[in-house]
mmCIF file of C-alpha atoms in Angstrom:
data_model
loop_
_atom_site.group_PDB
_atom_site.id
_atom_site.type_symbol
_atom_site.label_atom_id
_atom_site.label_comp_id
_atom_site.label_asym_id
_atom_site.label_seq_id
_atom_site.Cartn_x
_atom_site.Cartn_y
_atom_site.Cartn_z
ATOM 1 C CA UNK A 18 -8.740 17.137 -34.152
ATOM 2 C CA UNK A 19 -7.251 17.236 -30.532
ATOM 3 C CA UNK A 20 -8.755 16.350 -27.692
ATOM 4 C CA UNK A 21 -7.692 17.846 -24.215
ATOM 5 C CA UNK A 22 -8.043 15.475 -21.158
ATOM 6 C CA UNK A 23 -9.007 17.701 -18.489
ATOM 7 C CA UNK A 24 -6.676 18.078 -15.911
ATOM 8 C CA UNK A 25 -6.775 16.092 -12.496
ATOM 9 C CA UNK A 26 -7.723 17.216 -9.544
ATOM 10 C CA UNK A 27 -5.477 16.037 -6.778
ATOM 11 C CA UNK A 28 -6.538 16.103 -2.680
ATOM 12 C CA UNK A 29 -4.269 15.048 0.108
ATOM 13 C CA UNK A 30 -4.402 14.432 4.343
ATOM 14 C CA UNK A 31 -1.932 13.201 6.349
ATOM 15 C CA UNK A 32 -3.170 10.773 9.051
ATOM 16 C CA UNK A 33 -1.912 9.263 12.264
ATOM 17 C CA UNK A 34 -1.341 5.414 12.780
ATOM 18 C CA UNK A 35 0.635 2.976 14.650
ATOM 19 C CA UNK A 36 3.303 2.886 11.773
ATOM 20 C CA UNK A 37 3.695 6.488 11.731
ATOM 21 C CA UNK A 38 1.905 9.277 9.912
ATOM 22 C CA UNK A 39 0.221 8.239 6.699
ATOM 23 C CA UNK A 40 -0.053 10.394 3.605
ATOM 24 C CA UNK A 41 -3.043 9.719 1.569
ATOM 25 C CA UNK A 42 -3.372 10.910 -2.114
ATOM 26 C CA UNK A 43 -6.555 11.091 -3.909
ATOM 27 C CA UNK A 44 -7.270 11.513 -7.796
ATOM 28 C CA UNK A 45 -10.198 12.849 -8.834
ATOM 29 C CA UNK A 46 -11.528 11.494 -5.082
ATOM 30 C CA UNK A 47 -10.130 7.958 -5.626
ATOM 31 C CA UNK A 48 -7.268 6.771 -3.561
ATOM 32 C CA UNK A 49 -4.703 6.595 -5.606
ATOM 33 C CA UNK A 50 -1.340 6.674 -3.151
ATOM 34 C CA UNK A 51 -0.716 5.842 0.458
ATOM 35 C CA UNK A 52 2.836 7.011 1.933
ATOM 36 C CA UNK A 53 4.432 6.700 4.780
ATOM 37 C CA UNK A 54 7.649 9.196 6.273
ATOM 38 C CA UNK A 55 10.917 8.441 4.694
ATOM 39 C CA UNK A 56 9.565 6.047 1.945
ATOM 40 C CA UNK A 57 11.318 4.815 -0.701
ATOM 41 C CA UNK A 58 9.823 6.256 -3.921
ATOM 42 C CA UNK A 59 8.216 9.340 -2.596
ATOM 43 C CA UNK A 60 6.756 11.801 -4.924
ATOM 44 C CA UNK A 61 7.614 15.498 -4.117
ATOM 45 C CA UNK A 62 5.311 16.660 -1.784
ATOM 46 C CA UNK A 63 3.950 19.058 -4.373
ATOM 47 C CA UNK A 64 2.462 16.445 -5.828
ATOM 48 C CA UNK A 65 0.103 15.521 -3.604
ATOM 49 C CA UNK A 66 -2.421 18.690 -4.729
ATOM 50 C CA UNK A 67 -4.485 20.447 -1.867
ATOM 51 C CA UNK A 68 -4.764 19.270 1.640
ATOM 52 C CA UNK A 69 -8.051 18.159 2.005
ATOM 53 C CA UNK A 70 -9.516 15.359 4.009
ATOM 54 C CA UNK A 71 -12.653 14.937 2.277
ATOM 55 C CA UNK A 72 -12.336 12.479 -0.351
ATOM 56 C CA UNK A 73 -10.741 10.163 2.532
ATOM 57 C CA UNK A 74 -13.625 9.053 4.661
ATOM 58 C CA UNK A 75 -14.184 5.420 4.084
ATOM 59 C CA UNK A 76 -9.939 5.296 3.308
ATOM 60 C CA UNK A 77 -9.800 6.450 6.962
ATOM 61 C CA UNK A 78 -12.916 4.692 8.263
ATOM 62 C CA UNK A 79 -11.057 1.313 6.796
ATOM 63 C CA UNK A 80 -7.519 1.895 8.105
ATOM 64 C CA UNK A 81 -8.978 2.472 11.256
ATOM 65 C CA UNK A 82 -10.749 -0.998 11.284
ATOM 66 C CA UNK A 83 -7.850 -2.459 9.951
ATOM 67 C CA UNK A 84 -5.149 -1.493 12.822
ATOM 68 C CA UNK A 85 -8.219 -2.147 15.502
ATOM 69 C CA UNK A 86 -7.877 -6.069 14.286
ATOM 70 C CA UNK A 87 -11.259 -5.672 12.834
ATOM 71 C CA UNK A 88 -10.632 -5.200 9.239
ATOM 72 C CA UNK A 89 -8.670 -8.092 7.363
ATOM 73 C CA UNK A 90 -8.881 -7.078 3.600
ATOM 74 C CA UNK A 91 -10.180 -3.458 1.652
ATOM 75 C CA UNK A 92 -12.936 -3.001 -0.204
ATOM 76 C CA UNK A 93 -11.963 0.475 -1.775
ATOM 77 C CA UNK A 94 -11.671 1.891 -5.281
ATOM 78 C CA UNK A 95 -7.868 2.369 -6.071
ATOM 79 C CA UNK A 96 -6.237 4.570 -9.173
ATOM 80 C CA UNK A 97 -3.282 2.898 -9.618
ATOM 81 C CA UNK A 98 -0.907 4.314 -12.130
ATOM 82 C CA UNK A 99 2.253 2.018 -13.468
ATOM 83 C CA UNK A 100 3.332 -0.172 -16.109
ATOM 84 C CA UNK A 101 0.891 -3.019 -16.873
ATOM 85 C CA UNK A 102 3.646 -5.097 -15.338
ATOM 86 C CA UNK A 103 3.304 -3.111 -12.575
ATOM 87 C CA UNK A 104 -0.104 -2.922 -11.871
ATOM 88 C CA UNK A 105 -0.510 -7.317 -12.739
ATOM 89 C CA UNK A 106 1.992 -7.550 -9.701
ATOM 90 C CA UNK A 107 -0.341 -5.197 -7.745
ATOM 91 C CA UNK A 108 -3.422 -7.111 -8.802
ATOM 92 C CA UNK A 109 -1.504 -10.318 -7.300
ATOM 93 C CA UNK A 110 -0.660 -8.476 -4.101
ATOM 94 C CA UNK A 111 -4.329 -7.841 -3.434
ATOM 95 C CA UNK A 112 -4.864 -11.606 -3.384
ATOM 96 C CA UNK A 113 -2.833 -12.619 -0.440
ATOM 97 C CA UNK A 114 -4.565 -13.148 2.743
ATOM 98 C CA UNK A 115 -4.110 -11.314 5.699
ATOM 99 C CA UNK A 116 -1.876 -12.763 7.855
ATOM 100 C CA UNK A 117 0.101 -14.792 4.877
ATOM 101 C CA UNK A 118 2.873 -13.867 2.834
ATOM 102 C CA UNK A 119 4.309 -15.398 -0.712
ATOM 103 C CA UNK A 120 7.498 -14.923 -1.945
ATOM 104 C CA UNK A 121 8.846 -13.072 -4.971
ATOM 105 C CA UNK A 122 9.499 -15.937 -6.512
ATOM 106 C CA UNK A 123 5.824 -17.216 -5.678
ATOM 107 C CA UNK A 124 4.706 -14.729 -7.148
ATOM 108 C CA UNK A 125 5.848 -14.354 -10.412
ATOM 109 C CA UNK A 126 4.822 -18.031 -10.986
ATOM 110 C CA UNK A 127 1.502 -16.579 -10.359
ATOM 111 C CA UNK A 128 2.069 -13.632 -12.740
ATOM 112 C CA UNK A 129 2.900 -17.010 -15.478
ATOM 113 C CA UNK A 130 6.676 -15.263 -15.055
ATOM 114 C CA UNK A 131 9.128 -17.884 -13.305
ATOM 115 C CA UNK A 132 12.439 -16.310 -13.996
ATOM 116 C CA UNK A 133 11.011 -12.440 -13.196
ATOM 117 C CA UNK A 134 11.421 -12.551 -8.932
ATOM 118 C CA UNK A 135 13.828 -9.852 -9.511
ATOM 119 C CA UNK A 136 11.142 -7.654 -11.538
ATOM 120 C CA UNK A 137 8.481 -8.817 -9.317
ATOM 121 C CA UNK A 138 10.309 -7.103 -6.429
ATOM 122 C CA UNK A 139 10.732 -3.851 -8.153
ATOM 123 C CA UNK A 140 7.231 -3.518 -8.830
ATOM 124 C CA UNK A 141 6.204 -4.243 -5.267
ATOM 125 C CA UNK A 142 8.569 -1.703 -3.941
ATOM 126 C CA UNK A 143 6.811 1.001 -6.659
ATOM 127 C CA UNK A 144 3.279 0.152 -4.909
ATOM 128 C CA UNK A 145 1.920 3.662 -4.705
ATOM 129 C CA UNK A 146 -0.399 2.020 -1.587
ATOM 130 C CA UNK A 147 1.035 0.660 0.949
ATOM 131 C CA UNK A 148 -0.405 -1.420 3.546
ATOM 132 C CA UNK A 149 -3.966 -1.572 1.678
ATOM 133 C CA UNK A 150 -2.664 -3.518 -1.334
ATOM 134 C CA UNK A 151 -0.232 -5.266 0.794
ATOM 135 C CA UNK A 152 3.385 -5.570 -0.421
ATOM 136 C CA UNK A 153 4.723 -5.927 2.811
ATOM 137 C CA UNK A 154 3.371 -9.015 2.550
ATOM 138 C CA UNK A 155 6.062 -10.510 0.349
ATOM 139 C CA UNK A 156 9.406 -12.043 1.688
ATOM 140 C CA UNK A 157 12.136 -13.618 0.517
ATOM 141 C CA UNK A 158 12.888 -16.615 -1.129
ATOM 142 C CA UNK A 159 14.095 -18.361 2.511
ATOM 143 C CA UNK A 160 11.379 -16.687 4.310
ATOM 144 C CA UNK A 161 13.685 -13.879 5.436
ATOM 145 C CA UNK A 162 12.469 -10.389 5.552
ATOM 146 C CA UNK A 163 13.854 -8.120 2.153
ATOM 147 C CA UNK A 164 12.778 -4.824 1.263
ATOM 148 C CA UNK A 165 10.409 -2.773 1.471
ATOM 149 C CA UNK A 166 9.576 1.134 0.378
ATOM 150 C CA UNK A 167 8.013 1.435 4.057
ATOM 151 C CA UNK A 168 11.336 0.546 6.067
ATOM 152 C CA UNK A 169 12.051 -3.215 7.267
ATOM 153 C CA UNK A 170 11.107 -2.122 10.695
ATOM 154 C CA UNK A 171 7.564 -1.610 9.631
ATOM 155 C CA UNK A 172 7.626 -4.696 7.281
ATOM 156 C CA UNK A 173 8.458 -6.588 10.172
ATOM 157 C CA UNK A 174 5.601 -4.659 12.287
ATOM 158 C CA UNK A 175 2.962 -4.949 9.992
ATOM 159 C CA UNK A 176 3.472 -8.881 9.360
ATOM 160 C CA UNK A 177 3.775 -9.645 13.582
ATOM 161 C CA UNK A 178 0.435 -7.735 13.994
ATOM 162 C CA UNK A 179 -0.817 -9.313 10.841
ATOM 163 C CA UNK A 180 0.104 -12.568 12.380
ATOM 164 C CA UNK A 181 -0.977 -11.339 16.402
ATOM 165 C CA UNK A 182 -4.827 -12.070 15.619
ATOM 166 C CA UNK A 183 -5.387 -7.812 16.065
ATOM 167 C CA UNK A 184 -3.052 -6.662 18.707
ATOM 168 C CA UNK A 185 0.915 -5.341 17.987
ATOM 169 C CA UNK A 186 3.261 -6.475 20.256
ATOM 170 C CA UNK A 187 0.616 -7.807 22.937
ATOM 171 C CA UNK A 188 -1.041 -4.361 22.380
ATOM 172 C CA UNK A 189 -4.262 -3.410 20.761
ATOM 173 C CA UNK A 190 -3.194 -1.106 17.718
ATOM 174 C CA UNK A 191 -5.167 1.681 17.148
ATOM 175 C CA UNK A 192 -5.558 5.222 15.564
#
């Protein structure tokens, strides 16, 4: 006997923040993908389903907290679809603090994977959401700022405001 999955139901909205617009994907009203313009990795915009900002109301309600300084870590249901290499490296990038970073390396000790940095990096740069499970969080074994899906120049961004106690370059960031 076959059993049909029923199909999902995909919702989009496209919202406004200091980094740019933000394109937020919802499956079956879960969050499950947070773009920004010119990303690395982008879906076709076709896959996004119907524009619809209902599903997004505590997504927004929490992004706005976050770039007012008031927000350090999400509490939100996620529907993250990759590998289960993938999604362990997500699960790790959920753990670091605001403000910190780790590096590749650092994590893949975590992830009980010494010699996997490299693989490590490629699953951060497939994080489907950005900025709430933080990959731009991750550096560099020296420290030094390397890659990111967003653009450097928001990597760079996001850590200095995660870093500024709330404020982005000396100025309070909001919506």
């Amino acid at each position: 006997m076959t059993t049909l999955t029923p199909p999902v139901t995909k919702q989009h909205t496209v919202v406004d923040s200091p980094y740019g617009p933000l394109t937020l994907v919802a499956a079956d009203g879960v969050l499950c993908a947070l773009y920004m313009t010119d990303q690395r990795h982008r879906p076709p915009e076709e896959t996004f389903g119907v524009p619809d900002p209902e599903p997004f109301g505590e997504v927004i309600s929490q992004l706005t907290a976050y770039f007012a300084g008031e927000l350090t870590t999400f509490d939100l249901p996620l529907d993250l679809h990759g590998t289960p290499f993938q999604r362990s490296v997500w699960a790790e990038l959920l753990k670091i603090p605001y403000g910190e970073t780790r590096t590749y390396g650092e994590l893949a000790e975590e992830l009980g994977k010494p010699g996997a940095s490299r693989a490590v990096g490629l699953a951060n740069g497939k994080n489907p959401v950005g900025i709430i499970v933080p990959c731009h969080r991750v550096v560099g074994a020296s420290g030094s700022l390397t890659g990111y899906g967003g653009g450097l120049d928001r990597k760079q961004r996001l850590l200095a405001f995660e870093s500024g106690g709330g404020t982005q370059n000396g100025v309070q960031a909001l919506f």
